[in-house]
Coordinates of C-alpha atoms in Angstrom, one line a residue:
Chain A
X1 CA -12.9 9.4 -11.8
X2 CA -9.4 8.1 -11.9
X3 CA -6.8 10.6 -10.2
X4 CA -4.3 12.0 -13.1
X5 CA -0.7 12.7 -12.1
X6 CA -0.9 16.6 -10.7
X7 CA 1.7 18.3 -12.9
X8 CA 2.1 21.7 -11.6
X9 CA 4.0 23.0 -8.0
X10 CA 0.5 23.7 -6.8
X11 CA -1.5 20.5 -7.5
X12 CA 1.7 18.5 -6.1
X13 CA 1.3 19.7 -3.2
X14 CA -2.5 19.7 -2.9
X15 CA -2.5 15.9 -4.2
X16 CA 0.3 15.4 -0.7
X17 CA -1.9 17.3 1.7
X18 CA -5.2 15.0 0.2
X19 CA -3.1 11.7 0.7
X20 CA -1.2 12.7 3.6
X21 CA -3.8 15.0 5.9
X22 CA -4.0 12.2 8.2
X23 CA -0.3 12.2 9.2
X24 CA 1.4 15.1 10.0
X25 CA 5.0 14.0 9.9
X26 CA 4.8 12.2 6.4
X27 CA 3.1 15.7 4.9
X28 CA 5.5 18.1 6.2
X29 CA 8.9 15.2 5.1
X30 CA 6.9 15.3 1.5
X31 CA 6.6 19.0 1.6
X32 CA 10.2 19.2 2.7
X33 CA 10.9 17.1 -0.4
X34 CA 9.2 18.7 -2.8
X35 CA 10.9 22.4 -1.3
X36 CA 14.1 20.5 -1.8
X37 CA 13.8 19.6 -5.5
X38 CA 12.4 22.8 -6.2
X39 CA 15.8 24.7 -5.4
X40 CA 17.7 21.4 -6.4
X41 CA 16.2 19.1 -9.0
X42 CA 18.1 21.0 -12.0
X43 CA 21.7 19.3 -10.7
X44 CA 21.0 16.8 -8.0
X45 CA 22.4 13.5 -9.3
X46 CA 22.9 12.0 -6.2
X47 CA 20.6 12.5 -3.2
X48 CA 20.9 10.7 -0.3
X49 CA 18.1 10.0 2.5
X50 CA 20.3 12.0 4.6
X51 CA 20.3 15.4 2.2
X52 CA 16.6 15.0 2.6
X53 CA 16.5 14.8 6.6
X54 CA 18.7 17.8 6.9
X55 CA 16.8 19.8 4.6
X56 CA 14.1 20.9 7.3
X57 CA 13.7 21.6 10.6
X58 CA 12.9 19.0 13.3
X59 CA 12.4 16.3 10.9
X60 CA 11.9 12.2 11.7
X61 CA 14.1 9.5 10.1
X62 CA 10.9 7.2 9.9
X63 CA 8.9 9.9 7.7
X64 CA 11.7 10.9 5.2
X65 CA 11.6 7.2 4.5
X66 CA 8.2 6.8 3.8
X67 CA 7.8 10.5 1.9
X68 CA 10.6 9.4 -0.1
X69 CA 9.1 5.9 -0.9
X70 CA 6.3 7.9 -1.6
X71 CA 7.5 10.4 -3.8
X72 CA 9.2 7.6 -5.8
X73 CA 6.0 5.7 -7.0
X74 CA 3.8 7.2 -9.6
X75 CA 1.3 8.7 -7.6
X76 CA 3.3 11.7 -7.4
X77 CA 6.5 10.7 -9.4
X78 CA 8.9 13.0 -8.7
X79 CA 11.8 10.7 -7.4
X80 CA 13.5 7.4 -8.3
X81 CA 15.2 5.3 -5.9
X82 CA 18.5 3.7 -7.1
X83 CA 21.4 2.0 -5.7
X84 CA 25.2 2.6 -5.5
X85 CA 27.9 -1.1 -5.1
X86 CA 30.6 0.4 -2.7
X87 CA 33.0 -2.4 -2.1
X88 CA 34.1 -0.8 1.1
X89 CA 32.4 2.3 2.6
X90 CA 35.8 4.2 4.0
X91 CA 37.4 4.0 0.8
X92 CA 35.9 6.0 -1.7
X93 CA 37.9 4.3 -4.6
X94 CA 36.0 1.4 -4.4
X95 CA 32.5 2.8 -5.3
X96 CA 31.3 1.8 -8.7
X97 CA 29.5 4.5 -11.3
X98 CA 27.3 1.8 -12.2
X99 CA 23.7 3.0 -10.9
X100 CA 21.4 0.1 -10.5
X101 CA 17.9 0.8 -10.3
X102 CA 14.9 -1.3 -8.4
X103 CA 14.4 -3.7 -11.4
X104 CA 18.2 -4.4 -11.2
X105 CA 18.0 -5.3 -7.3
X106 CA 14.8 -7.4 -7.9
X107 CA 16.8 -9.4 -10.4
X108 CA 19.8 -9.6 -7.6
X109 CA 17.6 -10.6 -4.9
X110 CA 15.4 -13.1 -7.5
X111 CA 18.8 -14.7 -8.8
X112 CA 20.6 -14.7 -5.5
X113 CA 23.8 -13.5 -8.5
X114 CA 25.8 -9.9 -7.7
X115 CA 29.0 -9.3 -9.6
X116 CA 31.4 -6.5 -8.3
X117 CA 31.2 -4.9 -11.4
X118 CA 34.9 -3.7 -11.2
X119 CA 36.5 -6.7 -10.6
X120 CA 33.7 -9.4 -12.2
X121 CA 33.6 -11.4 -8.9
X122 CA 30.5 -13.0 -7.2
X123 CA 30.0 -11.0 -4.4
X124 CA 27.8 -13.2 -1.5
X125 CA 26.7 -10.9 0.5
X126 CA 26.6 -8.1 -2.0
X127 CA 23.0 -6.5 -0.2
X128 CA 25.5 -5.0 2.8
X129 CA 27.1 -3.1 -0.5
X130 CA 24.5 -1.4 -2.1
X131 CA 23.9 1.7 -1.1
X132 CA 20.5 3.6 -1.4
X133 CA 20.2 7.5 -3.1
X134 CA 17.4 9.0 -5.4
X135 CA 17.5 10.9 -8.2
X136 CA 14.8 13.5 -9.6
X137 CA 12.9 11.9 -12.1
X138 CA 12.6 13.5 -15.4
X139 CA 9.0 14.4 -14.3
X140 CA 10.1 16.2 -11.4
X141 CA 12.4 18.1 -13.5
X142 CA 9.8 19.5 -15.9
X143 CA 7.0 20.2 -13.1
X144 CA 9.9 22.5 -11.4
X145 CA 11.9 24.0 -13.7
X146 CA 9.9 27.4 -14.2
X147 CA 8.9 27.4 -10.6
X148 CA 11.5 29.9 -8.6
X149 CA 12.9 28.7 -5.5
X150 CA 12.2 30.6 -2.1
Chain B
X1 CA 19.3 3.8 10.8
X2 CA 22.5 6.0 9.1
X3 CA 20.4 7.8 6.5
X4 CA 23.6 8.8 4.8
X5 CA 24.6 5.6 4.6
X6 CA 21.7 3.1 4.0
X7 CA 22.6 0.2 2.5
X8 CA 20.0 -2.4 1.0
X9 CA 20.7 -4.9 3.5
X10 CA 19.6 -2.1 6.7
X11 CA 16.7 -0.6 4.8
X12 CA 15.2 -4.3 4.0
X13 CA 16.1 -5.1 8.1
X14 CA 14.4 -2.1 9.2
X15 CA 11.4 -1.2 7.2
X16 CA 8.8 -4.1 6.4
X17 CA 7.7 -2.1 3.5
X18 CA 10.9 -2.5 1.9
X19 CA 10.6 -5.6 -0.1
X20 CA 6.8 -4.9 -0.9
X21 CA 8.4 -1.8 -2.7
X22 CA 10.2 -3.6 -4.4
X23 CA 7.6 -6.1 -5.8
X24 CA 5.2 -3.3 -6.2
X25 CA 8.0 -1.6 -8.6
X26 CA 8.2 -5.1 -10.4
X27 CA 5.1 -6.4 -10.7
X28 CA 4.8 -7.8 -14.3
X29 CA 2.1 -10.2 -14.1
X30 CA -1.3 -10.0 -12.2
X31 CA -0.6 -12.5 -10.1
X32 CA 2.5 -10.5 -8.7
X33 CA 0.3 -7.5 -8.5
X34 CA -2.3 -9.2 -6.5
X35 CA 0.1 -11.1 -4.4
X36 CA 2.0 -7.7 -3.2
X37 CA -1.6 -5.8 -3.3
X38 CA -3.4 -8.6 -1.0
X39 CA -0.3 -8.1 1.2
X40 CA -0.9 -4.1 0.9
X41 CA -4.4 -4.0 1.6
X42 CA -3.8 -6.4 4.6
X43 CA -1.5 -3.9 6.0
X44 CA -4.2 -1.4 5.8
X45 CA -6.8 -3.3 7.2
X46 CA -4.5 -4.6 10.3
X47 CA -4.5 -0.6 11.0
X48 CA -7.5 -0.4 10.8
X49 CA -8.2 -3.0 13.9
X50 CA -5.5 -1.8 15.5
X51 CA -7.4 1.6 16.0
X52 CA -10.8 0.5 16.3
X53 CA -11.9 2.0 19.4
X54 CA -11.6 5.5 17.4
X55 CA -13.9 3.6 14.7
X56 CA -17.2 2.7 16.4
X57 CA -19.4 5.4 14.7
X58 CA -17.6 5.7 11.5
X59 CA -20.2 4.3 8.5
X60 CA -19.4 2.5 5.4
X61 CA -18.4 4.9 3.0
X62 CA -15.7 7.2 5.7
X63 CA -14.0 3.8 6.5
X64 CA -13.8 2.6 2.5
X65 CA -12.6 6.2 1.3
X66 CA -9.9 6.0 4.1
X67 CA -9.0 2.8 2.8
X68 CA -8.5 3.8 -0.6
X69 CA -6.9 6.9 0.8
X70 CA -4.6 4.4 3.0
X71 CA -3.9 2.7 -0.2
X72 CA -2.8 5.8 -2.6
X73 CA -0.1 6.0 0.4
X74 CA 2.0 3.3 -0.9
X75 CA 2.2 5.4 -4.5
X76 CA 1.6 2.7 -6.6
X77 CA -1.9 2.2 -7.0
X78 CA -4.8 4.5 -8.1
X79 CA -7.6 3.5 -4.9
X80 CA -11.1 5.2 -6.0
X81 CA -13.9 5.0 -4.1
X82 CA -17.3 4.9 -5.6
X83 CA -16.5 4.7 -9.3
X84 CA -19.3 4.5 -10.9
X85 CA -19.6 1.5 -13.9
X86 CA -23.4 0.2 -13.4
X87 CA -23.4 1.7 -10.4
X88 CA -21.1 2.5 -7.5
X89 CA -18.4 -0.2 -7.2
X90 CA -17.0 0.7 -3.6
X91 CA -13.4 0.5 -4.0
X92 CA -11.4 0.3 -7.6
X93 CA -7.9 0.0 -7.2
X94 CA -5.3 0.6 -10.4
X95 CA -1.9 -0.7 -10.5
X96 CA -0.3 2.3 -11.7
X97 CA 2.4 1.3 -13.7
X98 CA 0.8 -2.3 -15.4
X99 CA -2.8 -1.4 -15.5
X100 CA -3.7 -3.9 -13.8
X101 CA -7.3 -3.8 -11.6
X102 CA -8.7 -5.1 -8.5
X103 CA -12.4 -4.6 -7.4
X104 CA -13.5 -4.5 -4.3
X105 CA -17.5 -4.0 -2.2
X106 CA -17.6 -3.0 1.1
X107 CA -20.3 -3.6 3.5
X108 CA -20.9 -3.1 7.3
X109 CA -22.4 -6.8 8.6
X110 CA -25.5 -6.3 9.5
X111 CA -27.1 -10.0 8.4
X112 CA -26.0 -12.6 6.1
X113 CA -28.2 -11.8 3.2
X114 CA -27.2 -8.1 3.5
X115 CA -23.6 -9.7 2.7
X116 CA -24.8 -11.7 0.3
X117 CA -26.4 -8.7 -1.3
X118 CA -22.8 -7.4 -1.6
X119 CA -21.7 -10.0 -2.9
X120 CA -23.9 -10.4 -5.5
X121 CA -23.4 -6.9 -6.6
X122 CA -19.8 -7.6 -6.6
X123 CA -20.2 -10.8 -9.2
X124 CA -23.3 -9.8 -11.6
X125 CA -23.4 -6.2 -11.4
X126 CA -19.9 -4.7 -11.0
X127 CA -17.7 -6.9 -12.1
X128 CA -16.1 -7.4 -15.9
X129 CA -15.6 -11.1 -15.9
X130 CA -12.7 -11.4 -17.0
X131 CA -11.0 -14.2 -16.3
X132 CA -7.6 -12.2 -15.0
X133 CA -9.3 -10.1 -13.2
X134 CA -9.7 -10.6 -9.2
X135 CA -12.2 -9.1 -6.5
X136 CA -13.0 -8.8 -2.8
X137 CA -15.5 -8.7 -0.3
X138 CA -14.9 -6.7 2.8
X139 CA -17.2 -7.1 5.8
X140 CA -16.7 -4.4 8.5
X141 CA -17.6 -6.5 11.5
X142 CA -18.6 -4.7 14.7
X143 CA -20.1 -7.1 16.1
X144 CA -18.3 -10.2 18.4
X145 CA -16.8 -13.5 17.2
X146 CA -16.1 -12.1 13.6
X147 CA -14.4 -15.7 13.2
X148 CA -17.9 -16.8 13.6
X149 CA -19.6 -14.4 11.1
X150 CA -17.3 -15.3 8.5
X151 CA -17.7 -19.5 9.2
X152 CA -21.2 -18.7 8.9
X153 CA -20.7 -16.6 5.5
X154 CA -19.4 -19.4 4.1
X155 CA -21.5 -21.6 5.1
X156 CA -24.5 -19.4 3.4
X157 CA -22.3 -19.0 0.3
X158 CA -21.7 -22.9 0.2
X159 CA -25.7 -23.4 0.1
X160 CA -26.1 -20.7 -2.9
X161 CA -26.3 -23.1 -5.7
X162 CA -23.6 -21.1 -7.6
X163 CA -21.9 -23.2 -10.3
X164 CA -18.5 -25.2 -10.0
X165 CA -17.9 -23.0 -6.3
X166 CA -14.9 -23.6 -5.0
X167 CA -13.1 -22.8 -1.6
X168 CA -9.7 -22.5 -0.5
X169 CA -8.0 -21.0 2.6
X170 CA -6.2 -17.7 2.6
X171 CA -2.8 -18.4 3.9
X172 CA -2.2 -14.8 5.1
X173 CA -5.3 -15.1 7.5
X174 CA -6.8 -18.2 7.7
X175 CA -9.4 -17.4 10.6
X176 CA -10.8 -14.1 9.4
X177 CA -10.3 -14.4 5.3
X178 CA -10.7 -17.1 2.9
X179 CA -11.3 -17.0 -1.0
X180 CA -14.1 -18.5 -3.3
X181 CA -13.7 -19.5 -7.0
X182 CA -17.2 -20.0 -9.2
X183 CA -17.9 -19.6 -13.1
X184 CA -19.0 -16.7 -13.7
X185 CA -22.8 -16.6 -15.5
X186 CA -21.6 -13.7 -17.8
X187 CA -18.2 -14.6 -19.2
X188 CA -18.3 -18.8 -18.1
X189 CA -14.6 -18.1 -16.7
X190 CA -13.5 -18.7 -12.8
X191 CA -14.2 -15.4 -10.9
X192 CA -12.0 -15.2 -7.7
X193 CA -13.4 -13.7 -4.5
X194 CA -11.3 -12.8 -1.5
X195 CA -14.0 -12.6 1.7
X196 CA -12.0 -10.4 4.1
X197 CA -13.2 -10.1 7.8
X198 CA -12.3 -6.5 9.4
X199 CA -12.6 -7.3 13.1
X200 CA -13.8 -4.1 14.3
X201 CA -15.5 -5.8 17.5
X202 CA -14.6 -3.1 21.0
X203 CA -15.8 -3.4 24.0
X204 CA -13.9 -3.5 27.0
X205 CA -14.5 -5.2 30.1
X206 CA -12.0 -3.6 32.1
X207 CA -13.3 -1.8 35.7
X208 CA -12.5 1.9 33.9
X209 CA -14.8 1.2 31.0
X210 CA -17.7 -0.4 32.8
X211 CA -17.6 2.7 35.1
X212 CA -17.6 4.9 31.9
X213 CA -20.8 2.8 30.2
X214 CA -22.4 2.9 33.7
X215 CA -21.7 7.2 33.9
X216 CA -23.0 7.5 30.4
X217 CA -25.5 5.3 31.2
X218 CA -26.6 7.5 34.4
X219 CA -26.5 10.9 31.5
X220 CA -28.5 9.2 28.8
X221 CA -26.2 9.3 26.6

């Protein structure tokens, strides 16, 4: 029998612990993860890898990665990667709103073609300018928003 | 890696995952899917001989549920082992976000017509012969010179008479994997195999271990 997307706080977590038993670090970043949206999924917009390592205890760079790559496929879809141009990273004023998502970088990468989206310019080396963040996915907020945070 | 700051070019540099994401996110036609998924199930069996020694009494259906387990981890496949369609194919995977399927029979080698029994569940029993539709054969090789085993596999599928067979090399692993083409007796189409040899071979030679053989040896165990 094919395994449905869990849709309830409980059968997220027991779908993570089936998948991720094996590895100890990777459950306890997913767990972490899911915690996280639980008390944050209602108004994140912008989560970084970083908001996700500093949201538990002892936690390991390598892991956050891979829950979060996890967490955004659609096993257990309760994240979506995205990606941010900053022209240069000390100067806030130069980060775009535009919000590109996977597809969008694909295309980038396929085409070798990145305009600033400010000015219109090519911009060569335009992978050292996009920066990685998630976002709940609309999933995530649904399966959350009657569960109370603790 | 500054997790605050990650930008596409340091995620892609330090993660080898990160442009198989990517592709798995994008995949629009089957050939993409199989392409990234081929690379995927690679990964899982290079773990797989990486930790052998811990393998040597596992059976057929432990190491095939772990790598459909193995294969859930990447998120963007459903990997089921033992579905049942005329029987128990060993390992169905789904591309979650296209559909698209991959089938897959597993077998410990024991002999070459015990492989070739796989096989020929894998092309007249399980299989839906359609012609977009790819498959695998994966022998769990314990024994030595699984180079050899899989020469002599082809060899024995080369001399089974099936129509318009075709080889080619795998160019991800030429030694251990290679894939076969024939038409297919129910639907007349090309039905692609990928023969995958899971080098599972241990058995150290090292002073340590031939004193632990010879202490075992001494307890009758």
């Amino acid at each position: 029998m094919e395994n449905i997307v869990p849709t309830t706080e409980q059968s997220v977590r027991e779908r993570i612990d089936e998948i991720w038993r094996g590895d100890t670090k990777t459950l306890r970043s997913c767990n972490a993860i899911v915690s996280y949206l639980i008390a944050n999924a209602k108004q994140a917009n912008y989560i970084t890898l970083q908001s996700l390592y500093s949201s538990y205890e002892d936690p390991d760079a390598g892991a956050v990665l891979k829950a979060a790559k996890f967490l955004s496929g659609e096993e257990v879809p309760l994240l979506e990667m995205k990606f941010q141009y900053i022209n240069d990273e000390d100067d806030e004023e130069t980060a775009s709103n535009e919000e590109y998502s996977v597809s969008d970088i694909e295309r980038f990468r396929r085409t070798g073609s990145f305009e600033d989206p400010r000015t219109g310019e090519q911009v060569p080396d335009f992978e050292r300018n996009l920066y990685i963040f998630f976002v709940p996915t609309a999933f995530a907020k649904e399966v959350f928003s009657k569960v109370v945070a603790r | 890696m500054n997790l605050e700051k990650l930008t596409l070019e340091q995620w892609a540099a330090a993660d080898k995952e990160a442009e198989r994401f990517i592709r798995r996110k994008t995949a629009k036609q089957y050939d993409q899917f199989a392409d990234v998924f081929y690379d995927d199930l690679l990964d899982v069996i290079r773990e797989f001989e990486e930790t052998r020694s811990q393998r040597q009494n596992d059976g057929e259906n432990r190491m095939t549920s772990e790598i459909c387990i193995n294969l859930r981890r990447f998120g963007a496949y459903d990997a089921i082992h033992n579905r049942d369609a005329s029987g128990a194919i060993d390992i169905t995977v789904t591309h979650r976000l296209q559909g698209f399927k991959w089938i897959g029979e597993a077998k410990i080698f024991t002999s070459l017509p015990s492989l070739e029994q796989g096989f020929k569940q894998l092309t007249t029993r399980y299989s839906l012969a359609a012609p977009e539709y790819k498959t695998g054969l994966l022998a769990y090789i314990f024994r030595d010179d699984a180079k050899g085993k899989m020469r002599d596999w082809k060899e024995r599928l080369g001399n089974a008479s099936l129509p318009d067979l075709a080889f080619s090399d795998c160019s991800r692993r030429k030694e251990l994997h290679f894939y076969s083409t024939h038409k297919h007796a129910s639907s007349g189409c090309n039905f692609e195999v990928w023969h995958i040899g899971v080098a599972l071979h241990y058995y150290p030679t090292d002073t340590s271990a031939e004193q632990t053989r010879a202490r075992r040896k001494a307890k009758g165990q």
